[in-house]
């Protein structure tokens, strides 16, 4: 038996060596018609001698949990041998092309990609610049995701700069090396005339590439981003990068971000840097995405890597990954001194208002929201508020409660920072793998010295949470200024559209919900009173009405008039604010100072 296995292994080695003799993959990206939003991609594959080669385009990009079908933007796919003789090509699935390569030693593939979607996760190409999201740009050989690849970028004649986290190849201009396709797909590329400047923080060189202009102050950005880098690094104890790249797309009105292993792509408003509120929002985005270089890109749920680029990669733990990050982004701004105590508490209070005033919070557990991100979070509709909850906002609240619980249990000696640092060292550094949720909980309990099943149970249920049981320990309480007030509520949101007052949302279990008002209904009159498009008359009617009043609501729906009877119910929405307890014990005052301390 032993001898048979040896012969079989030898035979397999011979076959493998024959089929994959020192395979090499090289891409060349050029831009013949950027004004029409196209890039030309050449993919050269050598050293793979097989009857056929299957190449695939990812259907999604890590960090953005939606199947985006990037292959729909591929055109003119062709393949040929080293002499230019064409191969037969067959598309065998939505994102797979089969090349009948007949054991040829070299295969050259040419295709075009169209890119004209403004986002941090999709390609955008025009006559001023090109942003390449690698998962939407580069194909891989099926079964060879671990293969290294080189990328040569040939900028358009009007462009002079390339910004990317990929490592340059010595002696080869505009050429970069990825050790595998996971790294390639995690390394966006900006090509154009971006304003590039650098700073050093936590021993790491940071590059900022500002695209689209803006009224930013270079020195202030460098100083403030450096502070965020230093504070974030303190939490985990090390910064694993040698170089990090911020690619910032400045629009008339922009936002959003996507994390990568040693870079991030951010959207911003080009003229918002001189507005203090807008600027703080941008710094919060910087803090959020930078925090992800540890928390998601390295410390991660076991389901999130290695990735399957053909299908959804499900996890119930986005409430930990995105939610905890959403808690720390503002907390880091507080530690940097960008937010005072009052402003920070108001920011946290906003999460309470967002979560507790959303009917879907009593329908969908936040762990289920994590799992369903693929079909719900990125595809909201008019009923989403009634059926789902955000793993960002609710996850942030659970992180805050967990932080406060650990502080209370350890007398302020430990906190959530210590859990994250220990988890990073345990799972990423030592075990080199992702974690199971029960492992993360066990590690948390080890550090806290008390059970934390209440927090993890809350993530998997829709039961109400006694937030003050946690906040009180640090000398604070959550106050609902609507508590005890008897106010009527119709239960709709509206907007003005072409001179009409149109319903944009109907809240679950309200008068409008029970009475049959629909989204997209035009509100015309109530009890015979004509309504204006700005909603002023509607507000007047509701301000003078009482709970239990029956209103005759005239609407236009699909070109027909309908009169509905709606009974006003009590407004159940809260106005939540975190305030200090009127009387604090010394222990509470001490924990509160530790919780919100400047570092």
Coordinates of C-alpha atoms in Angstrom, one line a residue:
X1 CA 0.0 0.0 0.0
X2 CA 2.8 2.4 0.9
X3 CA 4.6 1.7 -2.5
X4 CA 1.4 2.3 -4.5
X5 CA 0.8 5.7 -2.8
X6 CA 4.4 6.7 -3.6
X7 CA 4.0 5.8 -7.3
X8 CA 0.7 7.7 -7.4
X9 CA 2.2 10.8 -5.8
X10 CA 5.1 10.7 -8.3
X11 CA 2.6 10.4 -11.2
X12 CA 0.6 13.3 -9.8
X13 CA 3.8 15.4 -9.5
X14 CA 4.7 14.8 -13.1
X15 CA 1.2 15.7 -14.3
X16 CA 1.0 18.8 -12.2
X17 CA 4.5 19.9 -13.3
X18 CA 3.5 19.3 -17.0
X19 CA 0.2 21.3 -16.7
X20 CA 1.6 24.1 -14.5
X21 CA 5.2 24.6 -15.4
X22 CA 6.2 27.8 -13.6
X23 CA 3.0 29.6 -14.5
X24 CA 3.1 33.4 -14.8
X25 CA 0.3 35.9 -15.2
X26 CA 0.8 39.5 -16.3
X27 CA -1.8 42.2 -16.9
X28 CA -1.5 45.4 -18.9
X29 CA -4.1 48.1 -18.5
X30 CA -4.4 51.0 -21.0
X31 CA -6.9 53.6 -21.9
X32 CA -7.7 54.2 -25.5
X33 CA -11.1 55.8 -25.0
X34 CA -11.4 57.0 -21.4
X35 CA -13.9 59.7 -22.4
X36 CA -16.2 56.8 -23.3
X37 CA -15.4 55.2 -19.9
X38 CA -13.4 52.2 -21.2
X39 CA -10.2 50.5 -20.2
X40 CA -8.4 47.9 -22.3
X41 CA -7.1 44.8 -20.4
X42 CA -4.5 42.4 -21.7
X43 CA -3.9 39.3 -19.6
X44 CA -0.9 37.1 -20.5
X45 CA -0.8 33.6 -19.1
X46 CA 2.2 31.4 -19.6
X47 CA 3.4 28.1 -18.3
X48 CA 0.0 26.4 -18.1
X49 CA -0.3 23.6 -20.7
X50 CA -3.8 22.3 -20.6
X51 CA -6.5 21.4 -23.1
X52 CA -8.5 24.4 -21.9
X53 CA -8.1 27.2 -19.4
X54 CA -11.1 28.8 -17.5
X55 CA -10.7 32.4 -16.5
X56 CA -13.2 34.0 -14.2
X57 CA -14.3 37.5 -13.1
X58 CA -15.3 38.0 -9.4
X59 CA -18.9 38.7 -8.8
X60 CA -18.3 40.8 -5.7
X61 CA -15.5 42.6 -3.8
X62 CA -14.6 42.0 -0.2
X63 CA -15.9 44.5 2.2
X64 CA -19.0 45.2 0.1
X65 CA -21.4 42.4 0.7
X66 CA -23.5 42.3 -2.5
X67 CA -23.1 40.3 -5.7
X68 CA -22.5 43.0 -8.3
X69 CA -22.0 40.9 -11.4
X70 CA -18.8 42.7 -12.5
X71 CA -18.7 40.5 -15.6
X72 CA -21.6 42.4 -17.1
X73 CA -19.2 45.2 -18.0
X74 CA -16.8 43.0 -20.0
X75 CA -16.7 43.4 -23.8
X76 CA -14.8 42.0 -26.8
X77 CA -13.2 39.0 -25.0
X78 CA -10.7 37.3 -27.2
X79 CA -7.8 34.9 -26.7
X80 CA -4.8 33.9 -28.9
X81 CA -1.5 32.0 -28.8
X82 CA 2.0 33.5 -28.9
X83 CA 1.8 33.9 -32.7
X84 CA -1.5 35.7 -32.6
X85 CA -3.6 32.7 -33.7
X86 CA -7.1 32.9 -32.1
X87 CA -8.3 30.2 -29.7
X88 CA -11.9 29.1 -29.6
X89 CA -13.6 30.8 -26.6
X90 CA -16.8 29.7 -25.0
X91 CA -18.6 31.5 -22.2
X92 CA -19.7 28.7 -19.8
X93 CA -21.2 30.7 -17.0
X94 CA -22.1 34.3 -16.2
X95 CA -18.5 35.1 -15.1
X96 CA -16.4 32.3 -16.7
X97 CA -14.8 32.1 -20.1
X98 CA -13.3 28.8 -21.4
X99 CA -10.3 29.0 -23.7
X100 CA -9.5 25.9 -25.8
X101 CA -5.8 26.4 -25.4
X102 CA -4.7 23.0 -26.7
X103 CA -1.7 22.9 -24.3
X104 CA -0.3 26.1 -25.7
X105 CA 2.6 27.5 -23.5
X106 CA 1.3 31.0 -23.7
X107 CA -2.2 32.5 -23.8
X108 CA -3.0 36.2 -24.4
X109 CA -6.4 37.5 -23.5
X110 CA -7.7 40.9 -24.5
X111 CA -11.0 42.4 -23.2
X112 CA -12.5 45.8 -22.5
X113 CA -14.3 46.9 -19.4
X114 CA -16.8 49.7 -19.1
X115 CA -16.7 51.8 -15.9
X116 CA -19.0 54.7 -15.1
X117 CA -20.4 54.2 -11.7
X118 CA -19.5 56.6 -8.9
X119 CA -18.8 54.5 -5.8
X120 CA -15.8 53.2 -3.8
X121 CA -16.3 49.6 -5.1
X122 CA -16.9 50.0 -8.8
X123 CA -14.9 51.2 -11.8
X124 CA -15.1 54.8 -12.9
X125 CA -13.3 56.0 -16.0
X126 CA -13.5 59.4 -17.8
X127 CA -11.2 61.8 -19.5
X128 CA -9.9 63.1 -16.2
X129 CA -8.9 59.9 -14.4
X130 CA -9.5 56.2 -13.9
X131 CA -10.4 54.5 -10.7
X132 CA -10.0 50.7 -11.0
X133 CA -11.7 48.4 -8.5
X134 CA -9.5 45.3 -9.1
X135 CA -12.3 42.7 -8.6
X136 CA -14.3 44.5 -11.3
X137 CA -11.2 44.7 -13.6
X138 CA -9.0 41.6 -13.4
X139 CA -9.8 38.0 -14.1
X140 CA -8.1 35.0 -12.6
X141 CA -7.4 31.4 -13.7
X142 CA -9.9 29.1 -12.1
X143 CA -8.3 27.2 -9.2
X144 CA -5.2 29.5 -9.2
X145 CA -6.2 32.2 -6.8
X146 CA -2.9 31.8 -5.0
X147 CA -0.9 32.6 -8.1
X148 CA 1.1 35.8 -8.1
X149 CA 0.4 38.4 -10.8
X150 CA 2.1 41.5 -12.2
X151 CA 0.1 44.6 -13.4
X152 CA 1.5 47.2 -15.8
X153 CA -0.5 50.4 -16.0
X154 CA -0.1 52.6 -19.1
X155 CA -1.7 55.9 -18.2
X156 CA -3.6 57.9 -20.8
X157 CA -1.3 60.6 -22.3
X158 CA -3.0 63.3 -20.2
X159 CA -2.4 61.5 -16.9
X160 CA 0.8 61.4 -14.9
X161 CA 0.3 59.6 -11.6
X162 CA -0.6 56.2 -10.3
X163 CA -1.7 55.5 -6.6
X164 CA -2.1 52.0 -5.3
X165 CA -1.2 49.9 -2.3
X166 CA 0.4 47.3 -4.6
X167 CA 4.2 47.0 -4.4
X168 CA 6.1 48.4 -7.4
X169 CA 8.4 46.0 -9.4
X170 CA 12.0 47.3 -9.4
X171 CA 13.3 48.3 -12.9
X172 CA 9.8 48.1 -14.5
X173 CA 8.1 51.5 -14.8
X174 CA 4.4 51.5 -13.7
X175 CA 4.5 47.8 -12.9
X176 CA 3.3 46.3 -9.7
X177 CA 3.4 42.9 -8.1
X178 CA 0.6 41.1 -6.2
X179 CA 1.7 37.9 -4.4
X180 CA -1.7 36.4 -5.0
X181 CA -5.1 37.4 -6.3
X182 CA -6.5 38.0 -2.9
X183 CA -4.0 40.8 -2.6
X184 CA -4.6 42.0 -6.2
X185 CA -8.4 42.2 -5.6
X186 CA -7.8 44.1 -2.4
X187 CA -5.6 46.8 -4.0
X188 CA -7.5 49.5 -5.8
X189 CA -5.7 51.6 -8.4
X190 CA -6.1 55.3 -9.1
X191 CA -4.7 56.7 -12.4
X192 CA -4.8 60.4 -13.2
X193 CA -3.5 63.7 -12.0
X194 CA -4.4 63.4 -8.3
X195 CA -2.8 65.6 -5.7
X196 CA -0.4 63.3 -3.8
X197 CA 1.2 64.1 -0.4
X198 CA 2.6 62.0 2.4
X199 CA 3.0 61.8 6.2
X200 CA 4.5 59.4 8.6
X201 CA 2.6 58.0 11.7
X202 CA 3.1 54.9 13.8
X203 CA 6.3 54.2 11.9
X204 CA 4.3 53.8 8.6
X205 CA 4.5 56.0 5.5
X206 CA 1.0 57.2 4.5
X207 CA 0.1 58.5 1.1
X208 CA -3.0 60.6 0.5
X209 CA -4.2 60.9 -3.1
X210 CA -6.8 63.6 -3.5
X211 CA -8.8 63.2 -6.7
X212 CA -11.2 65.9 -8.0
X213 CA -9.8 68.9 -6.2
X214 CA -11.3 70.5 -3.1
X215 CA -10.8 73.2 -0.4
X216 CA -8.8 70.9 1.9
X217 CA -5.8 72.1 3.8
X218 CA -2.9 69.6 3.2
X219 CA -1.1 70.3 6.5
X220 CA -4.3 70.0 8.6
X221 CA -5.2 66.7 6.8
X222 CA -1.8 65.3 7.5
X223 CA -1.8 66.3 11.1
X224 CA -5.4 65.0 11.8
X225 CA -5.0 61.8 9.9
X226 CA -1.7 61.1 11.7
X227 CA -3.5 61.5 15.0
X228 CA -6.1 59.0 13.9
X229 CA -3.4 56.6 12.9
X230 CA -1.6 56.8 16.2
X231 CA -4.7 56.4 18.3
X232 CA -5.9 53.4 16.2
X233 CA -2.5 51.7 16.5
X234 CA -2.4 52.1 20.2
X235 CA -5.4 49.8 20.5
X236 CA -3.8 46.9 18.7
X237 CA -0.3 47.5 19.7
X238 CA 1.3 47.3 16.3
X239 CA 0.7 48.7 12.8
X240 CA 1.3 45.8 10.3
X241 CA 1.9 48.0 7.3
X242 CA 5.0 49.6 5.9
X243 CA 3.0 51.8 3.6
X244 CA -0.7 52.8 3.5
X245 CA -2.6 54.7 0.8
X246 CA -5.7 56.9 1.1
X247 CA -7.5 57.4 -2.2
X248 CA -10.0 60.2 -1.7
X249 CA -12.5 61.0 -4.4
X250 CA -13.9 64.5 -4.0
X251 CA -17.3 65.2 -5.6
X252 CA -19.8 68.0 -5.4
X253 CA -21.5 65.8 -2.8
X254 CA -19.8 62.5 -1.8
X255 CA -19.4 59.9 0.9
X256 CA -18.7 56.3 1.7
X257 CA -15.6 54.2 2.1
X258 CA -14.2 50.8 1.5
X259 CA -11.4 49.2 3.5
X260 CA -8.4 47.3 2.0
X261 CA -5.4 45.6 3.5
X262 CA -3.0 48.6 3.1
X263 CA -5.3 51.2 1.5
X264 CA -8.7 52.6 1.5
X265 CA -11.0 54.5 -0.9
X266 CA -13.1 57.4 0.5
X267 CA -15.7 59.6 -1.0
X268 CA -15.9 63.2 0.2
X269 CA -17.5 66.6 -0.7
X270 CA -14.8 68.6 -2.4
X271 CA -15.9 71.9 -0.8
X272 CA -16.8 70.5 2.6
X273 CA -13.4 70.6 4.3
X274 CA -13.8 74.2 5.5
X275 CA -17.2 73.3 7.2
X276 CA -16.4 71.9 10.6
X277 CA -19.3 69.5 10.8
X278 CA -18.6 68.1 7.3
X279 CA -14.9 67.9 8.0
X280 CA -15.5 66.0 11.3
X281 CA -17.7 63.6 9.3
X282 CA -14.8 63.0 6.9
X283 CA -12.4 62.4 9.8
X284 CA -14.9 59.9 11.1
X285 CA -14.9 58.1 7.8
X286 CA -11.0 58.1 7.9
X287 CA -11.1 56.6 11.4
X288 CA -13.7 54.0 10.4
X289 CA -11.9 52.7 7.3
X290 CA -8.4 52.8 9.0
X291 CA -9.7 50.8 11.9
X292 CA -10.6 48.1 9.4
X293 CA -7.0 47.4 8.5
X294 CA -6.9 45.4 11.7
X295 CA -10.6 44.7 12.4
X296 CA -11.9 42.9 9.3
X297 CA -8.8 42.8 7.1
X298 CA -6.8 40.8 9.6
X299 CA -8.9 40.1 12.7
X300 CA -12.0 38.6 11.0
X301 CA -14.8 36.0 11.2
X302 CA -13.7 32.7 9.9
X303 CA -16.2 32.9 7.0
X304 CA -14.5 36.0 5.6
X305 CA -11.4 34.5 4.0
X306 CA -10.2 32.8 2.1
X307 CA -12.9 34.1 -0.2
X308 CA -15.1 32.5 -2.7
X309 CA -15.4 35.2 -5.5
X310 CA -18.1 33.3 -7.3
X311 CA -20.8 33.6 -4.7
X312 CA -21.9 35.1 -1.4
X313 CA -19.7 34.6 1.7
X314 CA -22.1 34.5 4.6
X315 CA -21.4 35.5 8.2
X316 CA -23.6 36.5 11.1
X317 CA -20.7 38.5 12.6
X318 CA -20.9 41.8 10.7
X319 CA -22.4 43.3 13.8
X320 CA -19.0 42.7 15.4
X321 CA -16.9 43.8 12.4
X322 CA -18.8 46.8 11.1
X323 CA -20.7 47.6 14.3
X324 CA -17.6 47.7 16.6
X325 CA -15.8 49.7 13.9
X326 CA -18.8 52.1 13.9
X327 CA -18.4 52.5 17.6
X328 CA -14.7 53.1 17.5
X329 CA -14.7 55.7 14.7
X330 CA -16.3 58.4 16.8
X331 CA -14.5 57.1 20.0
X332 CA -11.2 57.6 18.2
X333 CA -12.2 61.1 17.2
X334 CA -12.9 61.7 20.9
X335 CA -9.6 60.3 22.0
X336 CA -7.9 62.6 19.4
X337 CA -9.6 65.6 20.9
X338 CA -11.6 66.3 17.7
X339 CA -14.9 65.8 19.7
X340 CA -15.7 67.1 23.1
X341 CA -17.6 65.0 25.6
X342 CA -21.0 66.5 24.7
X343 CA -20.5 66.2 20.9
X344 CA -19.3 62.6 21.3
X345 CA -22.3 61.6 23.5
X346 CA -24.6 63.2 20.9
X347 CA -23.1 61.2 18.2
X348 CA -23.6 58.0 20.2
X349 CA -27.2 59.2 21.0
X350 CA -27.8 59.4 17.2
X351 CA -27.3 55.6 17.0
X352 CA -29.9 55.1 19.8
X353 CA -32.4 57.2 17.9
X354 CA -31.6 55.4 14.6
X355 CA -32.0 51.9 16.1
X356 CA -34.8 52.4 18.6
X357 CA -37.0 54.4 16.2
X358 CA -36.7 51.8 13.4
X359 CA -39.6 49.3 13.4
X360 CA -37.4 46.7 11.9
X361 CA -35.4 46.6 15.1
X362 CA -38.2 44.5 16.6
X363 CA -38.3 42.2 13.5
X364 CA -34.8 41.3 12.6
X365 CA -31.9 40.4 14.9
X366 CA -28.7 42.2 14.1
X367 CA -26.9 38.9 13.6
X368 CA -29.5 38.0 11.0
X369 CA -29.0 41.5 9.4
X370 CA -25.3 40.5 9.1
X371 CA -26.2 37.3 7.3
X372 CA -28.8 39.0 5.1
X373 CA -26.5 41.9 4.1
X374 CA -26.2 40.3 0.6
X375 CA -29.9 40.6 -0.1
X376 CA -31.0 43.5 2.2
X377 CA -28.5 46.0 3.3
X378 CA -27.3 47.1 -0.2
X379 CA -30.8 46.8 -1.7
X380 CA -33.1 48.9 0.5
X381 CA -36.7 49.6 -0.5
X382 CA -39.6 51.5 0.8
X383 CA -40.3 48.8 3.4
X384 CA -36.7 48.2 4.7
X385 CA -37.2 50.3 7.8
X386 CA -40.1 48.1 8.8
X387 CA -38.3 44.8 8.3
X388 CA -34.5 45.2 9.0
X389 CA -32.0 46.8 11.2
X390 CA -28.5 48.1 10.4
X391 CA -25.6 46.1 11.7
X392 CA -23.6 49.3 11.8
X393 CA -25.8 51.3 14.2
X394 CA -27.0 48.4 16.4
X395 CA -23.6 46.8 16.3
X396 CA -22.1 50.1 17.6
X397 CA -24.6 50.2 20.5
X398 CA -23.8 46.6 21.5
X399 CA -20.1 47.5 21.3
X400 CA -20.7 50.4 23.6
X401 CA -22.6 48.3 26.1
X402 CA -19.9 45.6 26.0
X403 CA -17.2 48.3 26.5
X404 CA -19.0 49.6 29.5
X405 CA -19.6 46.2 30.9
X406 CA -16.0 45.3 30.8
X407 CA -15.0 48.6 32.4
X408 CA -17.5 48.0 35.2
X409 CA -16.4 44.4 35.7
X410 CA -12.7 45.2 35.9
X411 CA -12.9 48.5 37.8
X412 CA -11.7 50.3 34.7
X413 CA -8.6 48.2 34.3
X414 CA -9.8 46.5 31.1
X415 CA -12.1 47.5 28.3
X416 CA -13.1 46.5 24.8
X417 CA -9.7 47.7 23.5
X418 CA -8.1 44.9 25.4
X419 CA -10.4 42.3 23.8
X420 CA -9.7 43.5 20.3
X421 CA -5.9 43.5 20.9
X422 CA -6.0 40.0 22.4
X423 CA -8.2 38.7 19.6
X424 CA -5.9 40.2 17.0
X425 CA -2.9 38.5 18.6
X426 CA -4.8 35.2 19.2
X427 CA -6.4 34.6 15.8
X428 CA -4.5 36.7 13.3
X429 CA -1.0 36.6 14.6
X430 CA -0.8 33.3 16.4
X431 CA -3.4 31.0 14.8
X432 CA -3.4 32.8 11.4
X433 CA -7.1 32.3 10.9
X434 CA -10.5 33.8 11.5
X435 CA -12.6 33.3 14.6
X436 CA -15.8 31.7 15.4
X437 CA -18.3 33.9 17.3
X438 CA -18.2 31.6 20.3
X439 CA -14.4 31.9 20.4
X440 CA -14.6 35.7 20.3
X441 CA -17.2 35.6 23.2
X442 CA -15.0 33.2 25.2
X443 CA -12.0 35.5 24.8
X444 CA -14.1 38.5 25.8
X445 CA -15.3 36.7 29.0
X446 CA -11.7 35.7 29.8
X447 CA -10.6 39.3 29.8
X448 CA -13.8 40.7 31.4
X449 CA -13.9 38.1 34.1
X450 CA -17.7 37.9 33.8
X451 CA -20.1 36.3 31.4
X452 CA -21.1 38.5 28.4
X453 CA -23.8 36.3 27.1
X454 CA -26.3 39.1 27.5
X455 CA -24.6 41.1 24.8
X456 CA -24.2 38.2 22.4
X457 CA -27.8 37.0 23.1
X458 CA -29.0 40.5 22.3
X459 CA -27.3 40.2 18.8
X460 CA -29.4 37.2 18.0
X461 CA -32.8 38.3 19.3
X462 CA -35.1 41.3 19.0
X463 CA -35.7 41.6 22.7
X464 CA -35.5 45.2 24.1
X465 CA -32.2 46.1 25.8
X466 CA -31.9 47.8 29.1
X467 CA -29.2 50.3 28.0
X468 CA -29.1 52.1 31.3
X469 CA -28.0 48.9 33.0
X470 CA -24.7 49.5 31.3
X471 CA -24.6 53.3 31.0
X472 CA -25.3 53.9 34.7
X473 CA -22.1 52.1 35.6
X474 CA -20.2 55.0 34.0
X475 CA -22.4 57.7 35.5
X476 CA -24.7 58.3 32.5
X477 CA -28.2 57.5 31.5
X478 CA -30.2 57.3 28.3
X479 CA -33.2 59.7 28.5
X480 CA -36.2 59.7 26.2
X481 CA -37.6 63.2 26.0
X482 CA -40.8 61.9 24.4
X483 CA -41.5 59.5 27.3
X484 CA -44.8 60.4 28.9
X485 CA -45.9 62.7 26.1
X486 CA -49.2 62.0 24.3
X487 CA -48.7 63.1 20.8
X488 CA -50.6 61.9 17.7
X489 CA -48.7 60.4 14.7
X490 CA -49.8 59.7 11.2
X491 CA -46.9 57.3 10.6
X492 CA -45.6 58.5 7.2
X493 CA -42.7 60.3 5.7
X494 CA -43.2 62.5 2.6
X495 CA -41.3 64.5 0.0
X496 CA -42.1 67.2 -2.5
X497 CA -42.1 65.9 -6.1
X498 CA -43.0 68.0 -9.1
X499 CA -45.3 70.2 -6.9
X500 CA -46.9 67.2 -5.2
X501 CA -46.7 65.9 -1.7
X502 CA -45.8 62.2 -2.1
X503 CA -45.5 59.5 0.5
X504 CA -42.0 58.0 0.8
X505 CA -42.4 55.7 3.8
X506 CA -45.2 54.1 5.9
X507 CA -44.2 52.9 9.4
X508 CA -45.4 49.6 10.7
X509 CA -48.4 49.5 13.0
X510 CA -49.2 53.3 12.6
X511 CA -52.5 54.8 11.6
X512 CA -51.2 55.1 8.0
X513 CA -50.2 51.5 8.0
X514 CA -53.6 50.3 9.3
X515 CA -55.5 52.7 7.1
X516 CA -53.9 51.6 3.9
X517 CA -51.8 54.6 2.8
X518 CA -49.2 53.5 0.4
X519 CA -45.7 54.6 -0.6
X520 CA -45.9 56.7 -3.8
X521 CA -49.4 57.9 -2.9
X522 CA -49.9 61.6 -3.6
X523 CA -51.5 63.3 -0.6
X524 CA -54.1 65.7 -1.9
X525 CA -56.4 66.7 1.1
X526 CA -57.3 65.8 4.6
X527 CA -60.8 66.4 5.9
X528 CA -61.5 68.6 2.9
X529 CA -58.4 70.8 3.4
X530 CA -56.1 71.0 0.4
X531 CA -52.5 70.1 1.2
X532 CA -49.4 71.9 -0.1
X533 CA -46.4 70.2 -1.6
X534 CA -44.1 71.4 1.3
X535 CA -46.2 69.7 3.9
X536 CA -47.0 72.8 5.9
X537 CA -50.7 72.2 6.0
X538 CA -50.2 68.6 6.9
X539 CA -48.1 69.6 9.8
X540 CA -50.7 72.2 11.0
X541 CA -53.5 69.5 10.9
X542 CA -51.4 67.0 12.9
X543 CA -50.4 69.7 15.4
X544 CA -54.1 70.4 16.2
X545 CA -55.3 66.8 16.1
X546 CA -55.6 64.3 18.9
X547 CA -54.9 60.6 19.4
X548 CA -57.9 58.6 18.2
X549 CA -59.1 61.2 15.6
X550 CA -60.3 59.8 12.4
X551 CA -59.0 61.6 9.3
X552 CA -60.4 61.4 5.8
X553 CA -57.3 61.3 3.6
X554 CA -57.7 61.9 -0.2
X555 CA -54.9 60.4 -2.2
X556 CA -54.1 59.9 -5.9
X557 CA -52.8 56.4 -6.6
X558 CA -51.9 55.3 -10.1
X559 CA -54.0 58.1 -11.6
X560 CA -57.1 57.3 -9.5
X561 CA -58.5 59.2 -6.5
X562 CA -59.1 57.3 -3.3
X563 CA -60.4 58.5 0.1
X564 CA -59.0 56.6 3.1
X565 CA -60.0 56.7 6.7
X566 CA -57.0 56.9 9.0
X567 CA -57.1 56.8 12.8
X568 CA -54.3 58.6 14.5
X569 CA -52.3 56.7 17.0
X570 CA -49.8 57.7 19.7
X571 CA -46.4 58.7 18.5
X572 CA -44.1 55.9 19.8
X573 CA -40.8 57.4 18.5
X574 CA -38.4 58.4 21.1
X575 CA -36.0 61.4 21.3
X576 CA -33.0 59.8 23.0
X577 CA -30.1 61.6 24.6
X578 CA -27.3 60.4 26.9
X579 CA -26.9 62.7 29.9
X580 CA -24.9 62.5 33.1
X581 CA -26.7 61.0 36.2
X582 CA -27.7 63.8 38.5
X583 CA -25.8 62.1 41.3
X584 CA -22.7 60.1 40.6
X585 CA -20.8 57.9 43.0
X586 CA -17.0 58.2 42.9
X587 CA -16.9 54.8 41.2
X588 CA -19.3 56.0 38.5
X589 CA -17.4 59.2 38.0
X590 CA -14.1 57.4 37.6
X591 CA -15.4 54.9 35.1
X592 CA -17.0 57.7 33.1
X593 CA -13.7 59.5 32.9
X594 CA -11.9 56.4 31.7
X595 CA -14.6 55.6 29.2
X596 CA -14.5 59.0 27.5
X597 CA -10.9 60.0 28.4
X598 CA -8.6 61.8 26.0
X599 CA -5.4 59.7 25.4

